[in-house]
XYZ file of C-alpha atoms in Angstrom:
625
model
C 0.000 0.000 0.000
C 2.856 2.393 0.841
C 4.390 1.709 -2.581
C 1.105 2.550 -4.326
C 0.708 5.789 -2.332
C 4.178 6.942 -3.434
C 3.386 6.134 -7.070
C 0.016 7.910 -6.784
C 1.598 11.067 -5.366
C 4.057 11.202 -8.254
C 1.292 10.797 -10.835
C -0.801 13.525 -9.220
C 2.119 15.968 -9.190
C 2.941 15.388 -12.865
C -0.651 15.791 -14.038
C -1.007 18.970 -11.996
C 2.139 20.404 -13.638
C 0.612 19.856 -17.067
C -2.643 21.544 -16.116
C -0.856 24.554 -14.593
C 1.180 25.096 -17.771
C -1.729 24.615 -20.165
C -2.751 28.254 -20.508
C 0.702 29.543 -21.491
C 1.438 26.529 -23.687
C -1.690 27.207 -25.738
C -0.551 30.707 -26.733
C 1.746 29.602 -29.563
C 4.615 27.373 -30.621
C 7.270 29.471 -28.850
C 5.457 28.898 -25.568
C 4.530 25.285 -26.309
C 7.945 24.066 -27.510
C 10.405 26.580 -26.015
C 8.556 27.676 -22.842
C 8.847 31.297 -23.957
C 12.675 31.016 -23.664
C 12.470 31.335 -19.878
C 14.205 28.122 -18.790
C 17.121 28.514 -16.369
C 20.385 26.723 -17.043
C 20.150 24.308 -14.114
C 16.584 23.404 -15.107
C 17.524 22.718 -18.721
C 20.573 20.663 -17.701
C 18.606 18.594 -15.217
C 15.845 18.077 -17.777
C 18.344 16.774 -20.335
C 19.843 14.430 -17.740
C 16.356 13.218 -16.793
C 15.572 12.480 -20.425
C 18.696 10.350 -20.794
C 18.069 8.735 -17.388
C 15.721 6.499 -19.338
C 14.158 3.316 -18.027
C 16.121 1.325 -20.605
C 19.569 2.759 -19.782
C 20.187 1.092 -16.374
C 19.072 -2.196 -17.920
C 21.500 -1.615 -20.803
C 24.322 -0.841 -18.329
C 23.615 -4.013 -16.367
C 23.800 -6.063 -19.553
C 26.961 -4.366 -20.819
C 28.863 -4.905 -17.557
C 27.920 -8.592 -17.511
C 28.867 -9.178 -21.147
C 32.009 -7.050 -21.436
C 32.837 -5.508 -18.051
C 32.907 -1.923 -16.774
C 35.188 -0.884 -19.645
C 32.273 -1.437 -22.039
C 30.559 1.548 -20.413
C 33.006 3.816 -22.226
C 30.559 3.234 -25.076
C 28.284 5.517 -23.049
C 30.841 7.653 -21.205
C 32.607 8.858 -24.350
C 29.502 10.918 -25.090
C 30.738 13.184 -22.297
C 33.205 14.590 -24.828
C 30.335 15.365 -27.189
C 28.324 16.969 -24.366
C 31.241 19.249 -23.480
C 31.621 20.275 -27.130
C 27.936 21.136 -27.015
C 28.496 23.202 -23.893
C 31.374 25.332 -25.116
C 30.962 25.359 -28.911
C 27.336 24.806 -29.923
C 24.957 25.567 -27.031
C 25.120 29.361 -27.344
C 25.026 29.091 -31.142
C 21.715 27.235 -30.975
C 20.382 29.923 -28.644
C 21.450 32.677 -31.064
C 20.079 30.907 -34.152
C 16.542 31.941 -33.240
C 14.825 28.835 -34.631
C 12.200 26.540 -33.141
C 13.566 23.198 -34.364
C 16.857 21.946 -35.774
C 15.065 21.204 -39.054
C 14.181 24.893 -39.328
C 17.887 25.699 -39.094
C 18.277 24.512 -42.694
C 16.456 27.636 -43.890
C 18.741 29.871 -41.835
C 21.984 28.113 -42.795
C 21.448 27.143 -46.461
C 20.084 28.566 -49.696
C 18.638 27.027 -52.852
C 15.510 25.304 -54.084
C 16.237 22.202 -52.037
C 16.117 23.923 -48.639
C 12.418 23.302 -48.012
C 12.553 19.619 -49.134
C 15.573 19.102 -46.848
C 13.703 20.680 -43.949
C 10.734 18.350 -44.520
C 12.982 15.306 -44.931
C 14.796 16.010 -41.674
C 11.517 16.619 -39.869
C 10.243 13.192 -40.887
C 13.582 11.374 -40.556
C 14.493 12.737 -37.120
C 11.054 13.455 -35.733
C 9.501 10.160 -36.734
C 12.009 7.480 -37.795
C 14.877 8.083 -35.346
C 12.625 9.461 -32.616
C 10.241 6.516 -32.682
C 13.061 3.930 -32.652
C 14.447 5.514 -29.470
C 10.968 5.631 -27.940
C 10.475 1.979 -28.813
C 13.691 1.070 -26.951
C 12.352 2.847 -23.874
C 9.031 1.037 -24.156
C 10.794 -2.342 -24.366
C 12.341 -1.599 -20.984
C 8.978 -0.421 -19.697
C 7.232 -3.713 -20.452
C 10.006 -5.667 -18.733
C 9.595 -3.558 -15.622
C 5.811 -3.645 -15.813
C 5.570 -7.436 -16.020
C 7.240 -7.822 -12.635
C 5.440 -5.051 -10.767
C 2.067 -4.744 -12.514
C 0.372 -8.200 -12.514
C -2.931 -7.125 -14.033
C -4.135 -10.754 -14.273
C -4.201 -10.791 -10.455
C -5.600 -7.304 -9.986
C -8.341 -6.940 -12.608
C -11.673 -8.789 -12.604
C -12.108 -11.380 -15.346
C -14.854 -9.335 -16.998
C -12.314 -6.618 -17.768
C -9.150 -8.682 -18.205
C -10.387 -11.551 -20.415
C -11.538 -9.311 -23.306
C -8.024 -7.877 -23.450
C -6.555 -11.396 -23.620
C -9.097 -12.245 -26.333
C -8.089 -9.188 -28.328
C -4.422 -10.143 -28.024
C -5.138 -13.659 -29.235
C -7.245 -12.611 -32.223
C -4.942 -9.810 -33.332
C -1.699 -11.762 -32.981
C -0.011 -8.904 -31.086
C 3.123 -9.987 -29.214
C 4.512 -7.503 -26.699
C 7.653 -8.919 -25.154
C 8.781 -12.314 -23.890
C 7.729 -13.380 -20.409
C 10.314 -13.320 -17.653
C 7.943 -14.588 -14.947
C 6.581 -17.691 -16.685
C 3.246 -16.264 -17.832
C 1.533 -17.550 -20.967
C 2.325 -15.420 -24.054
C -1.235 -14.073 -24.334
C -1.281 -13.023 -20.670
C 2.179 -11.478 -20.942
C 1.133 -9.394 -23.934
C -2.193 -8.460 -22.301
C -0.445 -7.276 -19.120
C 2.145 -5.352 -21.100
C -0.474 -3.733 -23.329
C -2.476 -2.512 -20.322
C 0.674 -1.222 -18.606
C 1.986 0.576 -21.676
C -1.339 2.208 -22.478
C -1.755 3.484 -18.913
C 1.832 4.738 -18.657
C 1.632 6.465 -22.024
C -1.770 7.955 -21.247
C -0.385 9.408 -18.025
C 2.779 10.796 -19.652
C 1.046 12.097 -22.751
C -1.600 13.880 -20.676
C 0.736 16.344 -18.992
C 3.149 16.532 -21.950
C 0.447 17.276 -24.515
C -1.332 19.657 -22.183
C 1.545 21.733 -20.819
C 4.199 21.569 -23.545
C 7.902 22.001 -22.768
C 7.240 24.071 -19.643
C 5.442 21.104 -18.039
C 8.034 18.668 -19.396
C 10.951 20.558 -17.811
C 9.128 21.122 -14.507
C 8.321 17.444 -14.136
C 11.759 16.375 -15.411
C 13.500 18.188 -12.550
C 11.435 16.352 -9.940
C 11.639 13.098 -11.867
C 15.433 13.242 -12.002
C 15.695 13.935 -8.276
C 13.398 11.009 -7.468
C 15.223 8.726 -9.889
C 18.616 9.588 -8.395
C 17.445 9.103 -4.802
C 15.778 5.811 -5.695
C 18.846 4.605 -7.586
C 21.158 5.585 -4.716
C 19.036 3.601 -2.249
C 18.926 0.643 -4.635
C 22.719 0.741 -4.985
C 23.087 0.791 -1.184
C 20.840 -2.263 -0.725
C 22.507 -4.186 -3.572
C 26.038 -3.556 -2.285
C 24.947 -4.332 1.276
C 23.415 -7.645 0.169
C 26.595 -8.401 -1.809
C 28.726 -7.953 1.322
C 29.754 -4.297 1.046
C 32.208 -2.424 -1.154
C 35.244 -3.734 0.696
C 36.058 -7.139 -0.646
C 33.768 -6.847 -3.685
C 36.683 -7.724 -5.956
C 37.514 -10.817 -3.886
C 33.910 -12.051 -4.034
C 33.815 -11.606 -7.814
C 37.158 -13.422 -8.084
C 35.758 -16.336 -6.057
C 32.780 -16.566 -8.429
C 34.404 -15.944 -11.804
C 38.143 -16.335 -11.266
C 40.697 -13.576 -10.736
C 41.244 -12.845 -14.444
C 37.546 -12.590 -15.297
C 36.820 -10.537 -12.154
C 39.574 -8.089 -13.087
C 38.082 -7.737 -16.566
C 34.588 -7.177 -15.192
C 35.724 -4.409 -12.814
C 38.374 -2.696 -14.926
C 37.940 0.920 -16.071
C 40.927 0.447 -18.403
C 41.001 -1.200 -21.855
C 41.677 -4.930 -22.127
C 45.033 -6.176 -23.333
C 45.801 -7.090 -26.925
C 46.025 -5.074 -30.152
C 42.811 -6.579 -31.539
C 40.794 -5.347 -28.568
C 42.484 -1.951 -28.575
C 41.610 -1.318 -32.228
C 37.865 -1.522 -31.590
C 37.879 0.928 -28.644
C 40.056 3.341 -30.629
C 37.753 3.366 -33.649
C 34.432 3.116 -31.844
C 34.967 5.000 -28.620
C 37.382 7.711 -29.684
C 36.602 8.150 -33.349
C 33.064 6.976 -33.925
C 30.443 7.400 -31.258
C 31.110 10.816 -29.773
C 31.328 12.547 -33.160
C 29.571 10.318 -35.666
C 26.099 10.359 -34.172
C 22.994 12.373 -34.896
C 23.195 14.384 -31.650
C 26.840 15.389 -32.156
C 25.914 19.069 -32.513
C 22.870 18.885 -30.249
C 20.393 18.110 -33.015
C 17.140 17.046 -31.376
C 15.852 17.627 -27.868
C 19.256 18.845 -26.629
C 19.131 21.761 -29.064
C 15.541 22.359 -27.994
C 16.681 22.839 -24.391
C 19.445 25.235 -25.457
C 16.988 27.267 -27.516
C 14.568 27.400 -24.580
C 17.169 28.839 -22.171
C 16.820 32.450 -21.085
C 20.428 33.369 -22.093
C 23.532 32.020 -23.810
C 25.231 31.580 -20.443
C 22.304 29.462 -19.247
C 22.597 27.354 -22.397
C 26.311 26.724 -21.725
C 25.770 25.937 -18.053
C 22.920 23.560 -18.896
C 25.191 21.437 -21.080
C 27.990 21.419 -18.489
C 25.621 20.329 -15.724
C 24.127 17.722 -18.028
C 27.595 16.293 -18.726
C 28.414 15.778 -15.047
C 25.009 14.449 -14.033
C 24.961 12.090 -16.986
C 28.519 10.767 -17.040
C 29.773 11.033 -13.460
C 27.029 10.925 -10.832
C 24.522 8.489 -12.274
C 27.191 6.225 -13.812
C 28.877 5.439 -10.497
C 25.533 4.405 -9.009
C 24.796 2.131 -11.949
C 28.260 0.560 -11.804
C 27.684 -0.257 -8.125
C 24.354 -1.906 -8.935
C 25.709 -3.836 -11.946
C 28.711 -5.223 -10.030
C 26.614 -6.060 -6.990
C 24.130 -7.971 -9.147
C 27.007 -10.012 -10.574
C 27.664 -11.252 -7.032
C 24.025 -11.804 -6.103
C 23.015 -13.421 -9.407
C 26.141 -15.142 -10.776
C 26.262 -16.725 -14.221
C 28.244 -19.674 -15.534
C 31.011 -19.450 -18.116
C 28.870 -21.508 -20.504
C 26.132 -18.828 -20.451
C 28.330 -15.938 -21.590
C 27.728 -15.096 -25.235
C 24.711 -17.350 -25.649
C 21.524 -16.121 -27.302
C 19.373 -14.181 -24.858
C 22.191 -13.719 -22.329
C 22.247 -9.921 -22.642
C 18.474 -9.636 -22.325
C 18.466 -11.956 -19.287
C 21.153 -9.922 -17.523
C 19.359 -6.676 -18.366
C 16.262 -8.045 -16.672
C 18.143 -8.654 -13.418
C 18.096 -4.920 -12.744
C 14.311 -5.196 -12.383
C 14.389 -8.511 -10.516
C 16.775 -7.065 -7.941
C 14.279 -4.313 -7.100
C 11.604 -6.889 -6.373
C 13.924 -9.202 -4.409
C 16.054 -6.782 -2.400
C 14.113 -3.623 -1.597
C 11.699 -3.294 1.362
C 8.257 -1.640 0.994
C 8.534 2.128 0.719
C 12.020 1.965 -0.769
C 10.684 -0.316 -3.487
C 7.879 2.175 -4.128
C 10.413 4.995 -4.374
C 12.499 2.995 -6.851
C 9.384 2.165 -8.863
C 8.598 5.867 -8.990
C 12.202 6.436 -10.016
C 11.845 4.006 -12.916
C 8.465 5.465 -13.845
C 10.002 8.942 -13.632
C 12.915 7.868 -15.846
C 10.470 6.434 -18.350
C 8.140 9.439 -18.226
C 10.949 11.995 -18.550
C 12.179 10.282 -21.707
C 8.761 9.742 -23.250
C 7.539 13.293 -22.563
C 10.644 14.808 -24.165
C 10.491 12.638 -27.269
C 6.786 13.305 -27.675
C 7.254 17.052 -27.370
C 10.317 17.052 -29.611
C 8.710 14.845 -32.285
C 5.553 16.975 -32.313
C 7.630 20.123 -32.862
C 8.692 18.836 -36.279
C 5.166 17.991 -37.372
C 3.606 21.270 -36.280
C 6.429 23.692 -37.126
C 8.205 22.046 -40.049
C 5.617 19.809 -41.717
C 2.302 21.550 -41.084
C 3.835 25.041 -41.081
C 5.566 24.464 -44.426
C 2.419 22.838 -45.862
C 0.351 25.896 -44.958
C 2.826 28.415 -46.355
C 3.725 26.563 -49.582
C 0.524 24.692 -50.463
C -2.314 26.563 -48.772
C -0.526 29.911 -49.194
C -1.413 31.146 -45.724
C 0.173 31.580 -42.325
C -1.242 29.142 -39.767
C -2.658 30.604 -36.573
C -0.743 30.009 -33.342
C -3.481 28.042 -31.595
C -4.012 26.033 -34.782
C -0.375 24.922 -34.764
C -0.577 24.063 -31.063
C -3.590 21.854 -31.810
C -1.603 20.112 -34.560
C 1.282 19.664 -32.105
C -0.974 17.959 -29.591
C -2.409 15.615 -32.220
C 1.111 14.824 -33.459
C 1.979 13.357 -30.060
C -0.557 10.607 -30.669
C 0.907 9.794 -34.088
C 4.419 9.471 -32.642
C 3.129 7.153 -29.887
C 1.351 4.806 -32.293
C 4.420 4.432 -34.530
C 6.721 3.852 -31.546
C 4.461 1.095 -30.195
C 4.457 -0.626 -33.586
C 8.277 -0.631 -33.616
C 8.434 -1.781 -29.993
C 6.452 -4.919 -30.791
C 9.312 -6.073 -33.043
C 12.310 -5.333 -30.799
C 14.196 -7.848 -28.686
C 17.298 -6.951 -26.675
C 17.812 -3.277 -25.825
C 21.475 -3.689 -26.785
C 20.518 -4.794 -30.308
C 18.124 -1.877 -30.763
C 20.787 0.499 -29.445
C 23.375 -0.822 -31.912
C 20.939 -0.295 -34.814
C 20.079 3.256 -33.721
C 23.814 4.063 -33.439
C 24.376 2.783 -36.949
C 21.720 5.007 -38.507
C 22.919 7.984 -36.483
C 26.567 7.439 -37.450
C 25.836 8.645 -40.946
C 24.989 12.206 -39.950
C 27.325 13.300 -37.146
C 30.227 14.709 -39.147
C 28.174 16.827 -41.538
C 26.058 18.223 -38.690
C 29.198 19.392 -36.903
C 30.806 20.713 -40.077
C 27.841 22.909 -41.000
C 28.653 25.050 -37.929
C 32.431 25.018 -38.393
C 32.868 25.260 -42.178
C 31.123 27.751 -44.423
C 31.417 25.555 -47.539
C 29.012 22.871 -46.268
C 25.708 23.224 -48.140
C 22.289 21.616 -48.252
C 23.495 18.990 -50.733
C 26.083 17.848 -48.188
C 23.333 16.952 -45.722
C 21.160 15.365 -48.427
C 24.085 13.186 -49.508
C 24.782 12.076 -45.931
C 21.135 11.135 -45.349
C 20.844 9.295 -48.675
C 24.039 7.289 -48.211
C 23.064 6.497 -44.610
C 19.653 5.142 -45.620
C 21.265 2.899 -48.252
C 24.352 1.786 -46.326
C 22.748 0.936 -42.963
C 20.401 -1.815 -44.258
C 23.253 -3.317 -46.309
C 25.552 -3.437 -43.287
C 22.843 -4.995 -41.131
C 22.115 -7.571 -43.848
C 25.729 -8.613 -44.411
C 27.187 -8.118 -40.920
C 24.131 -8.533 -38.665
C 24.119 -7.059 -35.165
C 27.033 -8.983 -33.635
C 28.685 -6.646 -31.052
C 32.150 -7.825 -32.124
C 31.585 -6.322 -35.581
C 30.249 -3.040 -34.242
C 33.425 -1.081 -34.997
C 33.349 -2.372 -38.587
C 29.737 -1.269 -39.076
C 30.228 2.166 -37.535
C 33.544 2.738 -39.274
C 32.133 1.803 -42.668
C 29.060 3.960 -42.179
C 31.016 7.000 -40.983
C 33.578 6.704 -43.787
C 30.948 6.251 -46.504
C 28.676 9.091 -45.442
C 31.411 11.602 -44.580
C 33.240 10.945 -47.854
C 30.037 11.309 -49.840
C 29.080 14.538 -48.054
C 32.483 16.188 -48.603
C 32.709 15.108 -52.249
C 29.227 16.449 -52.923
C 30.149 19.699 -51.170
C 32.905 20.429 -53.693
C 30.844 19.636 -56.795
C 27.679 21.534 -55.861
C 26.989 25.283 -55.630
C 27.893 26.964 -52.322
C 25.367 28.696 -50.116
C 24.792 32.244 -51.386
C 26.664 35.127 -49.761
C 23.610 36.879 -48.317
C 22.515 33.751 -46.439
C 26.018 33.128 -45.101
C 26.426 36.757 -43.994
C 23.068 36.702 -42.181
C 23.927 33.399 -40.479
C 27.421 34.553 -39.508
C 26.170 37.839 -38.071
C 23.389 36.199 -36.093
C 25.112 33.056 -34.830
C 28.809 34.092 -34.704
C 30.017 30.545 -35.450
C 33.535 29.288 -34.743
C 35.907 27.707 -37.236
C 36.566 28.096 -40.947
C 34.460 31.090 -41.973
C 37.221 33.209 -43.483
C 35.459 34.314 -46.675
C 32.209 35.133 -44.873
C 34.090 37.007 -42.155
C 35.715 39.186 -44.821
C 32.297 39.886 -46.347
C 31.158 41.032 -42.891
C 34.151 43.345 -42.498
C 36.150 41.145 -40.107
C 39.512 39.407 -40.271
C 39.489 36.170 -42.242
C 40.910 34.402 -39.182
C 38.506 35.899 -36.639
C 36.245 32.863 -36.313
C 39.182 30.446 -36.259
C 40.977 32.374 -33.516
C 37.708 32.541 -31.562
C 37.628 28.724 -31.509
C 40.753 28.490 -29.333
C 39.038 29.503 -26.092
C 36.124 27.006 -26.265
C 38.457 24.270 -27.529
C 40.649 24.736 -24.428
C 37.542 24.624 -22.226
C 36.429 21.363 -23.880
C 39.851 19.788 -23.360
C 40.080 20.880 -19.712
C 36.502 19.788 -19.035
C 36.986 16.382 -20.637
C 40.225 15.610 -18.759
C 38.598 16.746 -15.505
C 35.428 14.718 -16.046
C 37.068 11.480 -17.133
C 39.883 11.712 -14.570
C 37.420 12.043 -11.711
C 35.218 9.293 -13.160
C 38.131 6.838 -13.315
C 39.712 7.997 -10.046
C 36.553 7.852 -7.950
C 35.484 4.663 -9.721
C 38.761 2.928 -8.903
C 38.524 4.212 -5.324
C 35.015 2.798 -4.857
C 35.478 -0.439 -6.830
C 39.139 -1.485 -6.555
C 40.293 -4.661 -8.259
C 42.849 -6.990 -6.738
C 45.571 -5.241 -8.789
C 44.400 -1.644 -8.229
C 47.096 0.603 -6.761
C 46.466 3.911 -4.966
C 48.929 6.056 -6.974
C 46.997 6.193 -10.261
C 43.679 6.491 -8.408
C 44.689 9.590 -6.446
C 46.545 11.070 -9.417
C 43.321 10.935 -11.468
C 41.330 12.530 -8.654
C 43.935 15.267 -8.177
C 44.071 16.161 -11.879
C 40.306 16.166 -12.152
C 39.831 18.517 -9.201
C 42.661 20.843 -10.269
C 41.019 21.453 -13.660
C 37.554 22.271 -12.298
C 38.240 26.043 -11.927
C 39.576 26.167 -15.503
C 36.485 24.905 -17.315
C 34.083 26.429 -14.793
C 35.427 29.913 -15.522
C 34.668 29.469 -19.225
C 31.218 28.044 -18.522
C 30.225 30.965 -16.284
C 31.527 33.680 -18.612
C 29.027 36.453 -19.287
C 27.274 36.698 -22.647
C 28.972 39.057 -25.139
C 27.434 42.503 -25.250
């Protein structure tokens, strides 16, 4: 009963936030999608962290640690470098761009007859295809959590429950594999009821209150999720015998060599293993991904901030919450679960192993947490789910209302849509995004597999999205080429190479090389963006990098934008060394292996702390006058 009261209080708060924000959200798209540009930096940063504190991510972490050890989490941690680039290079630029969506940026940055088609293509590709795949991953995690904690077959009367089972049987819908031994029809019926209720709850406040309600609830949701996760980590480590001696207990279960691999923050030995981390972690994922310049809901948060300084601070806070604080809690849980739920050497690498280990994150909540704490953790998982779903709904709807419907009205109907009309379209678009995401979810298996596929499609766009801010020669045909090659190459790679994790660096490397090469070649054989568009963009955004010709047209030195890049580049470097040094140092201090020595641990901590004032000074710098 205590658990249900905690869940009920959270639901009531979130719905109330949506109702309170409804009036302002209904005034127009700026209010609905950007909250009138009134969001403070700490709110935007916490909201971004809440969105990526998704229900699927702790399950993914648990599976990664079991299959490849703590070092595999660098697949996630390396994004910290991208987040810091966002903070010091792109966040303020998004704020200055004055657009509502990243798709709209095409009409500010490029010129030519293909600008509007590119804007529409990106709205559909990002807002529907990519967005719905990510939502589907989150919903896969949601049904795994729901099956354990929401046994509708026990709670609902037969008169209500049996028709749902009958519908499942007649329609052939299959929503997830059972982890509790239920019949397939009952599993799907339970999951369908859970998903519909969770989505109805989330969509209600998101659709009603827009981004203002999303951010307000995200802040509370992140706090609840962090508290719940911290308590869960404490109970898991306590049940596993405490932090001291954790390495010895893992060595007893898996052998000293395997235990060292599971707990190591450093790369494994051998040139073959080092090649994959170099290509994937350093060269591929942080840059060659669709969010490399903030494209998506990250850019939306920057644009919604009240100042450029707030935009910078939001990305810095997001980096530390995302990479440092939450990661250490998840590592504690993942390692503790390896002690409490050991696996045999014959299980490693078998089909379904990753999905089974992912599910242990949920099973541990049910087995280890007392009433009250379990309710708080359930709210934390629901909050993590809701904060991701509400953001992706709001973000996806922004494309349909601003870029699809808005362009349709201006180019086909030859009229300017009314503000409240576009808000109504935005609210209806949320439903469309949900339906497509549920259809994709029904065909997904392991979260790891879905994540690998989403990375592959995203790898085709990262370089050109970054280059459009840093190099004046990039044009609309560059982006079109990258999208086209990505859509052709990704299915071919999946067909010939499959989704085997060992071939991941080959898939990502091939995709990045093919799309980047195509984009640059097309850039040199197609007309450049016209001078007036470049001058307007340069004056408004003040981009860094290779803008020599445009700078001269604006009466500045040809090296002005390149020299201006030195300061943010130094801040990125200092921030990255500080973040990763403290992550490794504190991680080694909390989870020492049998071979861990104190010298490197304290050296990492010392370097990380010493660099904090350096990057913090850049982050807190006042906006230019």
